[in-house]
PDB file of C-alpha atoms in Angstrom:
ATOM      1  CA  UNK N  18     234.783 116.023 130.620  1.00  0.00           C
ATOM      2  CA  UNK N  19     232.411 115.393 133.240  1.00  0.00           C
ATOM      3  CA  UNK N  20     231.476 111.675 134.202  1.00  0.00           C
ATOM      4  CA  UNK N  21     228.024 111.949 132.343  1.00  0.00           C
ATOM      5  CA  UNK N  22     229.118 112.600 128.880  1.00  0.00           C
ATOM      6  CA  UNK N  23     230.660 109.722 127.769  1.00  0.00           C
ATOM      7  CA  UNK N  24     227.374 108.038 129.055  1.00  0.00           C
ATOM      8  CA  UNK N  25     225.513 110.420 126.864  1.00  0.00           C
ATOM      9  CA  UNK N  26     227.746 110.059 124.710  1.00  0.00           C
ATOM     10  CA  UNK N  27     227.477 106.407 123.647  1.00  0.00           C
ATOM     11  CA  UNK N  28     223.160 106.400 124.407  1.00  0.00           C
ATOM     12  CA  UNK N  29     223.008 107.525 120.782  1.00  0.00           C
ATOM     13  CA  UNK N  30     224.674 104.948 119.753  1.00  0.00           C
ATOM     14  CA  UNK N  31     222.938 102.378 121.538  1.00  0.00           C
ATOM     15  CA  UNK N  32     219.449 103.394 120.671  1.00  0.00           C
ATOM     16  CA  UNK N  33     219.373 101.599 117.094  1.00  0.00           C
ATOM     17  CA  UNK N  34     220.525  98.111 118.614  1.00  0.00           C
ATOM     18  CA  UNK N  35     217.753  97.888 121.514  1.00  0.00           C
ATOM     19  CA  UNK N  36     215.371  99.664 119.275  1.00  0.00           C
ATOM     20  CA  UNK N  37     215.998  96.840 116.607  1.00  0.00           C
ATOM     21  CA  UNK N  38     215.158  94.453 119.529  1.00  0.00           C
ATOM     22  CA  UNK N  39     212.403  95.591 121.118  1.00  0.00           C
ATOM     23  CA  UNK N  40     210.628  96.564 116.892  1.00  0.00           C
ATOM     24  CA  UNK N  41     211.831  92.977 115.529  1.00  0.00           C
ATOM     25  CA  UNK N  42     210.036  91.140 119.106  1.00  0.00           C
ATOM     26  CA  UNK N  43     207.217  93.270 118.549  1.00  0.00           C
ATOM     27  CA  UNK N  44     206.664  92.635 114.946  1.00  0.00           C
ATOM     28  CA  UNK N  45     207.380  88.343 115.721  1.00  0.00           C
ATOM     29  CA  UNK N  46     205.041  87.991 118.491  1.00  0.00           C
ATOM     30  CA  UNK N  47     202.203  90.609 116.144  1.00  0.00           C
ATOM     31  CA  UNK N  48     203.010  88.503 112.872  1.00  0.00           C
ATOM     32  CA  UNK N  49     203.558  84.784 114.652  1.00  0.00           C
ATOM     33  CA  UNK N  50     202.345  84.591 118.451  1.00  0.00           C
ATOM     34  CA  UNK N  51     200.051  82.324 119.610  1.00  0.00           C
ATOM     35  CA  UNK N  52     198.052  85.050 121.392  1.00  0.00           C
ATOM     36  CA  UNK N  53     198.904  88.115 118.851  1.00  0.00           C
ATOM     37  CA  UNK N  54     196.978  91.294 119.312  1.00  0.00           C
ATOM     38  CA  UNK N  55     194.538  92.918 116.932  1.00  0.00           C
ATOM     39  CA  UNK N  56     195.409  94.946 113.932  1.00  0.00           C
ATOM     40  CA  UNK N  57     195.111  98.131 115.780  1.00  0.00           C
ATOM     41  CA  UNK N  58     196.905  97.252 118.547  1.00  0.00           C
ATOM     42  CA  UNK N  59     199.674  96.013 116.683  1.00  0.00           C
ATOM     43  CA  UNK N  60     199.660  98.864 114.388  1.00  0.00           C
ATOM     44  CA  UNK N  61     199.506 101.462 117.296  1.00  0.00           C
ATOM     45  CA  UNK N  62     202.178  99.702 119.529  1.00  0.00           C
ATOM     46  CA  UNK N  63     204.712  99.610 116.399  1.00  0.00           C
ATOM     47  CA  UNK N  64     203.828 102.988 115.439  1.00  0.00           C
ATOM     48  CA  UNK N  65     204.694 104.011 119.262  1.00  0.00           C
ATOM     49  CA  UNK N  66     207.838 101.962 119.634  1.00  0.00           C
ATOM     50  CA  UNK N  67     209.369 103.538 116.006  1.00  0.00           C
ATOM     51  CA  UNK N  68     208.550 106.924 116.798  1.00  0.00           C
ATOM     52  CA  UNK N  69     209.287 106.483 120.756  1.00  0.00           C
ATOM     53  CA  UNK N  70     213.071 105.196 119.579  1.00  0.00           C
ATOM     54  CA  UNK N  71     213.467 108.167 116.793  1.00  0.00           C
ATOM     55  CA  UNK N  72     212.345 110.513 120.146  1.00  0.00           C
ATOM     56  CA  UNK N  73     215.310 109.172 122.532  1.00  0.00           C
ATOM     57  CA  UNK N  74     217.283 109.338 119.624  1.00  0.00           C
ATOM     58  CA  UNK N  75     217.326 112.588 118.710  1.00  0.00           C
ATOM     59  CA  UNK N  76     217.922 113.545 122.789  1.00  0.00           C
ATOM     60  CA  UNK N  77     221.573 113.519 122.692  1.00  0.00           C
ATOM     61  CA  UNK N  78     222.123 113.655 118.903  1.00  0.00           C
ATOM     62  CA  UNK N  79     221.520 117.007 118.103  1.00  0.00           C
ATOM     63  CA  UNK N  80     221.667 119.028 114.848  1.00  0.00           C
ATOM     64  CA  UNK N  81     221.490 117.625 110.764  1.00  0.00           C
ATOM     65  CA  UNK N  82     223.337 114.748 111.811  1.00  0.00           C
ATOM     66  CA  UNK N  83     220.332 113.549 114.700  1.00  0.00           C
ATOM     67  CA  UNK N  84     217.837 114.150 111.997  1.00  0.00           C
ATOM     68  CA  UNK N  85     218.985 112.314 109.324  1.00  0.00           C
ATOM     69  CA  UNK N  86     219.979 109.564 112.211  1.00  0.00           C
ATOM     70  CA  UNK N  87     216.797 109.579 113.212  1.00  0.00           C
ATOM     71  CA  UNK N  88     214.964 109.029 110.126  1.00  0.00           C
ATOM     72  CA  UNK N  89     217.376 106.654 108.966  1.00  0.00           C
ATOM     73  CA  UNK N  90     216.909 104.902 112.422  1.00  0.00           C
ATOM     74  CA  UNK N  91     213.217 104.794 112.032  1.00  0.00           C
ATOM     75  CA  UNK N  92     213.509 103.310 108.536  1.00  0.00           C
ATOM     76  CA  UNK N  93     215.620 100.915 109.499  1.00  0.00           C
ATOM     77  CA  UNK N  94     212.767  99.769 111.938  1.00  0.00           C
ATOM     78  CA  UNK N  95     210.362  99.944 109.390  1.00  0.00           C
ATOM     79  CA  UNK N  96     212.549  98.006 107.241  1.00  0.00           C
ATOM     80  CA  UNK N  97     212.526  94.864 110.249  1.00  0.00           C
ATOM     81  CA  UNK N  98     209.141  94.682 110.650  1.00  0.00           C
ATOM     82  CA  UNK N  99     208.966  94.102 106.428  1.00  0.00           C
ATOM     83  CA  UNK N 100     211.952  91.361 107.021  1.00  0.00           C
ATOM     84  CA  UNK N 101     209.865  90.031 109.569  1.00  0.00           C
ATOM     85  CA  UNK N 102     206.291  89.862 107.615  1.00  0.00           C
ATOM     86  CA  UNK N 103     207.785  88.401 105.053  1.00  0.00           C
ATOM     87  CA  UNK N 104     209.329  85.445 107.175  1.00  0.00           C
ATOM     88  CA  UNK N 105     206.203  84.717 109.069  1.00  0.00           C
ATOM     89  CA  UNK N 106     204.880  81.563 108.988  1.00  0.00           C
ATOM     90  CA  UNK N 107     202.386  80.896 106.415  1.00  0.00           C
ATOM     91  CA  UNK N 108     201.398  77.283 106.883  1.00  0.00           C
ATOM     92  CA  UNK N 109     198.677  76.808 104.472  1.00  0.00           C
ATOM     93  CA  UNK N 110     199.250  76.023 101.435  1.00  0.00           C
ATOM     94  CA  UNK N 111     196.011  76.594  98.399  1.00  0.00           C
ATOM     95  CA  UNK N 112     196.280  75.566  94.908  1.00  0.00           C
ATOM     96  CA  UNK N 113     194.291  78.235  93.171  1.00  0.00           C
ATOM     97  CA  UNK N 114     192.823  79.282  89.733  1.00  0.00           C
ATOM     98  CA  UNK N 115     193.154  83.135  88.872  1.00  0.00           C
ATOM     99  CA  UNK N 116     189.786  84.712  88.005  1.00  0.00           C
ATOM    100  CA  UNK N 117     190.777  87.828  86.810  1.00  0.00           C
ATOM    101  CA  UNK N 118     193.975  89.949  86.423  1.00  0.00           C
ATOM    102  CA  UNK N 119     194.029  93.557  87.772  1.00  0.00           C
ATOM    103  CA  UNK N 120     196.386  95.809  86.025  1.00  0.00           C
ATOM    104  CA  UNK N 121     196.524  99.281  87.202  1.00  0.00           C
ATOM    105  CA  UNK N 122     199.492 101.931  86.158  1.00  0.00           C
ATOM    106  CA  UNK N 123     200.615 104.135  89.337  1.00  0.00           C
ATOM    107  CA  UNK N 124     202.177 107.527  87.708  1.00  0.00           C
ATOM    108  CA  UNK N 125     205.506 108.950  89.167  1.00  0.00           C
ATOM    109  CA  UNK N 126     206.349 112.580  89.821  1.00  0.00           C
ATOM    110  CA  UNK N 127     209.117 113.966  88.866  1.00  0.00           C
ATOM    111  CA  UNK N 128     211.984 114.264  86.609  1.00  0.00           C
ATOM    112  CA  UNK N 129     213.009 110.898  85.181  1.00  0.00           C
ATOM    113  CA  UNK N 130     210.821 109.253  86.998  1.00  0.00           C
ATOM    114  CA  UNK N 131     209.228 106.308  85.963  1.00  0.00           C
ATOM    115  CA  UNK N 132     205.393 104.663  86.535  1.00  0.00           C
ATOM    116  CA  UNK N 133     204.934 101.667  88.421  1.00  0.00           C
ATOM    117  CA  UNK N 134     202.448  98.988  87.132  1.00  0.00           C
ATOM    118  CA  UNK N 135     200.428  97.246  89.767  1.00  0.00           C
ATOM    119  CA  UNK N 136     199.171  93.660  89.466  1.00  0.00           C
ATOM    120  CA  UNK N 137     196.106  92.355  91.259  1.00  0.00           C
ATOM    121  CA  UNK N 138     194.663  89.025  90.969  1.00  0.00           C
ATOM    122  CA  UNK N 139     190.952  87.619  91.673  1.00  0.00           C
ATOM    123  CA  UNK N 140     191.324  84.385  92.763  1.00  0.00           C
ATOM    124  CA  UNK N 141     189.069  81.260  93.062  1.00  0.00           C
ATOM    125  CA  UNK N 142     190.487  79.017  95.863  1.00  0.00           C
ATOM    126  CA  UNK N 143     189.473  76.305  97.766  1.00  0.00           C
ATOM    127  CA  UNK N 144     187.286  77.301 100.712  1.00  0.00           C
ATOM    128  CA  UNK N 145     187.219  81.267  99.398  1.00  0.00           C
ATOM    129  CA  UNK N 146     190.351  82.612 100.936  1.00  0.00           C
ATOM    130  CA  UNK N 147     192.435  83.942  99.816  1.00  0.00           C
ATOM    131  CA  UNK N 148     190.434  85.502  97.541  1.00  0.00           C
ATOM    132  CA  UNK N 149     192.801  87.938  95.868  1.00  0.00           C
ATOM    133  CA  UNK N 150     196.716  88.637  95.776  1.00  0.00           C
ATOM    134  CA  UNK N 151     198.739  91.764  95.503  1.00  0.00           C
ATOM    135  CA  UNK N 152     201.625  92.972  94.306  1.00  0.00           C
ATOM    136  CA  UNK N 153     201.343  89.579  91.950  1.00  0.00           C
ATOM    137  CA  UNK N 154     204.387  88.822  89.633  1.00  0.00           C
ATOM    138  CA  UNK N 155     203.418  90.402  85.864  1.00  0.00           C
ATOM    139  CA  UNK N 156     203.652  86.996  84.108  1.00  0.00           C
ATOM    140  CA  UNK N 157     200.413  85.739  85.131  1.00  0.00           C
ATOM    141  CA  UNK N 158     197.007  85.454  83.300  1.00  0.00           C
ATOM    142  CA  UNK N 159     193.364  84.592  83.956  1.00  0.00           C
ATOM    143  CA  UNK N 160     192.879  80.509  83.998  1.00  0.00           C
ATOM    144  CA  UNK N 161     196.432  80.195  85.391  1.00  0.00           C
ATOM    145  CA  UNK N 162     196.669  77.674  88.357  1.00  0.00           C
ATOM    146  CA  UNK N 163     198.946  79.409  91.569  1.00  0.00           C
ATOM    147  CA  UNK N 164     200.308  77.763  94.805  1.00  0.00           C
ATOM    148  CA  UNK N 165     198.990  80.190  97.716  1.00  0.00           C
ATOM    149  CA  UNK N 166     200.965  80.311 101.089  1.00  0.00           C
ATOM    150  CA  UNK N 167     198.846  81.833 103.543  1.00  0.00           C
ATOM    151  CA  UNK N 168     197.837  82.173 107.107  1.00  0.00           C
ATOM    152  CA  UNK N 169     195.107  80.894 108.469  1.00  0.00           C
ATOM    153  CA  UNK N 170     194.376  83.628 111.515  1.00  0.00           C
ATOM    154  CA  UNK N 171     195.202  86.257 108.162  1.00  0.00           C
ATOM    155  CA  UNK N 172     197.669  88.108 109.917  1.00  0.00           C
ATOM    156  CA  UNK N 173     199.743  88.733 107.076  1.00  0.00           C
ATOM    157  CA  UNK N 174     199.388  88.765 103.533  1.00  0.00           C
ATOM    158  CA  UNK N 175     198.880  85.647 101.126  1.00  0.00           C
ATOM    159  CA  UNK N 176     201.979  85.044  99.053  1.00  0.00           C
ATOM    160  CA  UNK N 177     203.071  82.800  96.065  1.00  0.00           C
ATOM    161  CA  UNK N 178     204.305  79.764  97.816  1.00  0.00           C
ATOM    162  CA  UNK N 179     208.202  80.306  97.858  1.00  0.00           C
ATOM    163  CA  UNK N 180     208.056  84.118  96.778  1.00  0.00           C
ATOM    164  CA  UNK N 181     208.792  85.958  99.574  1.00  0.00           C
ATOM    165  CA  UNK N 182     212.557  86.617 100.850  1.00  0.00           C
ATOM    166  CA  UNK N 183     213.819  88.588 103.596  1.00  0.00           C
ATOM    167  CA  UNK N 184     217.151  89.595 102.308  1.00  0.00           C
ATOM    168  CA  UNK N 185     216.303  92.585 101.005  1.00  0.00           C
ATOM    169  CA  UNK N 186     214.372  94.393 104.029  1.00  0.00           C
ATOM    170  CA  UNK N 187     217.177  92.852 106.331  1.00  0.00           C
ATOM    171  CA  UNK N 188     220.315  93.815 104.507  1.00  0.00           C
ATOM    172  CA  UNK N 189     217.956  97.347 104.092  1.00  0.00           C
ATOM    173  CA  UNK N 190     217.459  97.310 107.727  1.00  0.00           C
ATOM    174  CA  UNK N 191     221.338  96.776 108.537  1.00  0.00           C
ATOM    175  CA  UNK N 192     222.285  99.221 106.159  1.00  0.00           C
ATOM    176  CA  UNK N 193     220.032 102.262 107.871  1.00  0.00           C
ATOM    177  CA  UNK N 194     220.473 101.311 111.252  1.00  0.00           C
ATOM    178  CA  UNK N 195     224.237 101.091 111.029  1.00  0.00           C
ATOM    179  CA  UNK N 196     224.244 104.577 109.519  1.00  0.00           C
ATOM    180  CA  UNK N 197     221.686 105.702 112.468  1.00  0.00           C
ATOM    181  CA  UNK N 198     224.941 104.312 114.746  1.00  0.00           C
ATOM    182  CA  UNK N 199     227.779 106.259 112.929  1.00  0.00           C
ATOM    183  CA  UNK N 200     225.828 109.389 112.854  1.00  0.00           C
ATOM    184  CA  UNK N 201     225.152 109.082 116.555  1.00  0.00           C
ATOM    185  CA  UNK N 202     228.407 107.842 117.434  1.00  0.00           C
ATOM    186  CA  UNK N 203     230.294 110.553 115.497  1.00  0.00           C
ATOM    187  CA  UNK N 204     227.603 113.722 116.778  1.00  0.00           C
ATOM    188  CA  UNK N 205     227.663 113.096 119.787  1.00  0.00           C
ATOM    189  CA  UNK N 206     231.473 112.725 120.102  1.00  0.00           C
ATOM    190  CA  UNK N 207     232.080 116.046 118.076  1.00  0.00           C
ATOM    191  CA  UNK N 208     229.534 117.458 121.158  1.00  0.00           C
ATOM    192  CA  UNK N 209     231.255 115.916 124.380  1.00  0.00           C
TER     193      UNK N 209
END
């Protein structure tokens, strides 16, 4: 075993911890900073840094086992930057009267699968935004009153004040990125 292999060895395995940095510091300073950049930018720079980290990923993890890594890696990352939308500050709070409810029925393919039903709401607020919700909870109907949380420089979406939780995109997120590791830690070991 030559000196370099254990190095390669083990750069696998670190990928999905400093890729989980650098994506979750990305996604706070698009989503929070002071000075965040556009929508593109943003978009383009997380795009880079997910696909960039799946790239050196795959380097010394070679075979099934980097594939699946990798797409479980990049996953995971997509699952941080959800974690982290949905813990961004959103410091105004509206009281506002639904307008009208959107119900629309999204088919599923396959076998067993089942359709998803999407709810929309028009909403009348106090100085016009926000002036619509998605992914609203099914309960609600046209005349009802809702507390909006929402950002004022609309970098992320409006939510029902209190709704939003980021257990389930973080647990999601530790989940995918600790099987990236394994995968990457037991490849490249079965390679050395």
């Amino acid at each position: 075993m030559t000196q370099e292999e254990p190095q390669v060895r083990w750069l696998g395995a670190a990928v999905p911890a400093v890729a989980a940095v650098l994506v979750y510091a990305w996604a706070r300073w698009c989503f929070g900073g002071s000075e965040a950049p556009s929508a593109t930018v943003a978009l383009v720079g997380g795009a880079a840094l997910v696909l960039g980290a799946a790239a050196v990923y795959l380097l010394p993890v070679r075979g099934a086992g980097g594939l699946f890594g990798a797409l479980f890696l990049a996953l995971g990352l997509l699952s941080i930057v959800v974690a982290v939308e949905q813990t961004a500050v959103r410091g105004e709070v509206a009281v506002c009267v639904v307008r009208e409810v959107h119900t629309k029925v999204e088919p599923s393919f396959g076998e067993g699968a089942t359709e998803k039903t999407v709810h929309r709401l028009a909403l009348d607020c106090p100085g016009g935004y926000p002036d619509e919700l998605k992914d609203a909870p099914p309960s609600v109907s046209r005349g009802a009153e809702l507390r909006i949380a929402y950002d004022a420089g609309r970098r992320v979406s409006p939510a029902v004040a209190g709704a939003t939780s980021p257990w389930k995109p973080a647990l999601s997120a530790l989940l995918l990125l600790g099987l990236s590791t394994v995968l990457a830690a037991g490849r490249s070991r079965s390679q050395a």
